[in-house]
């Protein structure tokens, strides 16, 4: 299991092989898991999450998690992945 990294005050996550797991602090969901076809795709997605986390720091705190999820969905359009929400 990979080390859990805190990206910001509202979410954290880690990469496990071909999967990226995100946890949002103010969410009723336990985790969002994104499964990709390759480890490189998972790493690229993980890096994207870090960049989006930096971008959403400009958004009001109450809307940061929602903005992060919206930007993730936009960036994943046209890509092959499976998302599971726990």
Coordinates of C-alpha atoms in Angstrom, one line a residue:
X1 CA 0.0 0.0 0.0
X2 CA 1.3 3.4 -1.0
X3 CA 1.8 6.2 1.5
X4 CA -1.3 8.4 1.9
X5 CA -0.4 12.0 0.8
X6 CA -2.3 15.0 1.9
X7 CA -2.6 17.2 -1.2
X8 CA -4.5 20.0 0.6
X9 CA -6.8 20.7 3.5
X10 CA -9.8 19.1 1.7
X11 CA -8.4 15.9 0.0
X12 CA -5.7 13.3 0.1
X13 CA -4.8 10.3 -1.9
X14 CA -2.3 7.8 -3.1
X15 CA -1.4 5.6 -6.1
X16 CA -1.5 1.8 -5.9
X17 CA -0.3 0.3 -9.2
X18 CA -2.9 1.1 -11.8
X19 CA -5.3 2.8 -9.3
X20 CA -5.5 6.2 -7.7
X21 CA -7.5 6.6 -4.5
X22 CA -8.8 10.0 -3.4
X23 CA -10.4 10.9 -0.1
X24 CA -12.3 14.1 0.4
X25 CA -12.4 15.5 4.0
X26 CA -15.9 16.9 3.8
X27 CA -17.6 14.1 1.9
X28 CA -20.0 11.4 2.8
X29 CA -18.1 9.1 0.4
X30 CA -15.2 7.2 1.9
X31 CA -13.1 7.2 -1.2
X32 CA -13.1 7.7 -5.0
X33 CA -11.0 5.0 -6.8
X34 CA -9.9 5.5 -10.4
X35 CA -8.6 2.4 -12.2
X36 CA -6.6 2.8 -15.4
X37 CA -5.1 0.5 -18.0
X38 CA -1.5 1.2 -17.1
X39 CA 0.5 2.4 -14.1
X40 CA 1.8 5.3 -16.2
X41 CA -1.8 6.5 -16.8
X42 CA -2.4 6.3 -13.0
X43 CA 0.7 8.3 -12.3
X44 CA -0.3 10.9 -14.9
X45 CA -3.7 11.2 -13.3
X46 CA -2.2 11.4 -9.8
X47 CA 0.1 14.3 -11.0
X48 CA -3.0 16.0 -12.6
X49 CA -4.7 15.8 -9.2
X50 CA -1.8 17.6 -7.6
X51 CA -2.0 20.4 -10.2
X52 CA -5.7 20.7 -9.9
X53 CA -5.3 20.9 -6.1
X54 CA -3.0 23.9 -6.6
X55 CA -5.5 25.5 -8.9
X56 CA -8.5 25.1 -6.6
X57 CA -6.7 26.7 -3.7
X58 CA -8.0 30.0 -5.2
X59 CA -11.6 28.8 -4.8
X60 CA -13.5 29.4 -1.6
X61 CA -13.0 26.6 0.9
X62 CA -16.6 25.5 0.9
X63 CA -16.4 24.8 -2.9
X64 CA -12.9 23.4 -3.3
X65 CA -13.8 19.7 -3.3
X66 CA -16.6 20.2 -5.8
X67 CA -14.4 22.3 -8.0
X68 CA -11.7 19.6 -7.8
X69 CA -14.1 16.9 -8.8
X70 CA -15.5 18.9 -11.7
X71 CA -12.0 19.6 -13.1
X72 CA -11.1 15.9 -12.7
X73 CA -14.2 14.9 -14.8
X74 CA -13.3 17.5 -17.4
X75 CA -9.7 16.2 -17.7
X76 CA -10.8 12.6 -17.9
X77 CA -13.1 13.0 -20.9
X78 CA -12.2 10.6 -23.6
X79 CA -9.9 8.6 -21.4
X80 CA -10.4 4.9 -20.5
X81 CA -10.8 4.5 -16.7
X82 CA -13.2 3.0 -14.2
X83 CA -14.4 5.0 -11.2
X84 CA -15.7 3.5 -8.0
X85 CA -17.1 5.5 -5.2
X86 CA -17.3 4.0 -1.7

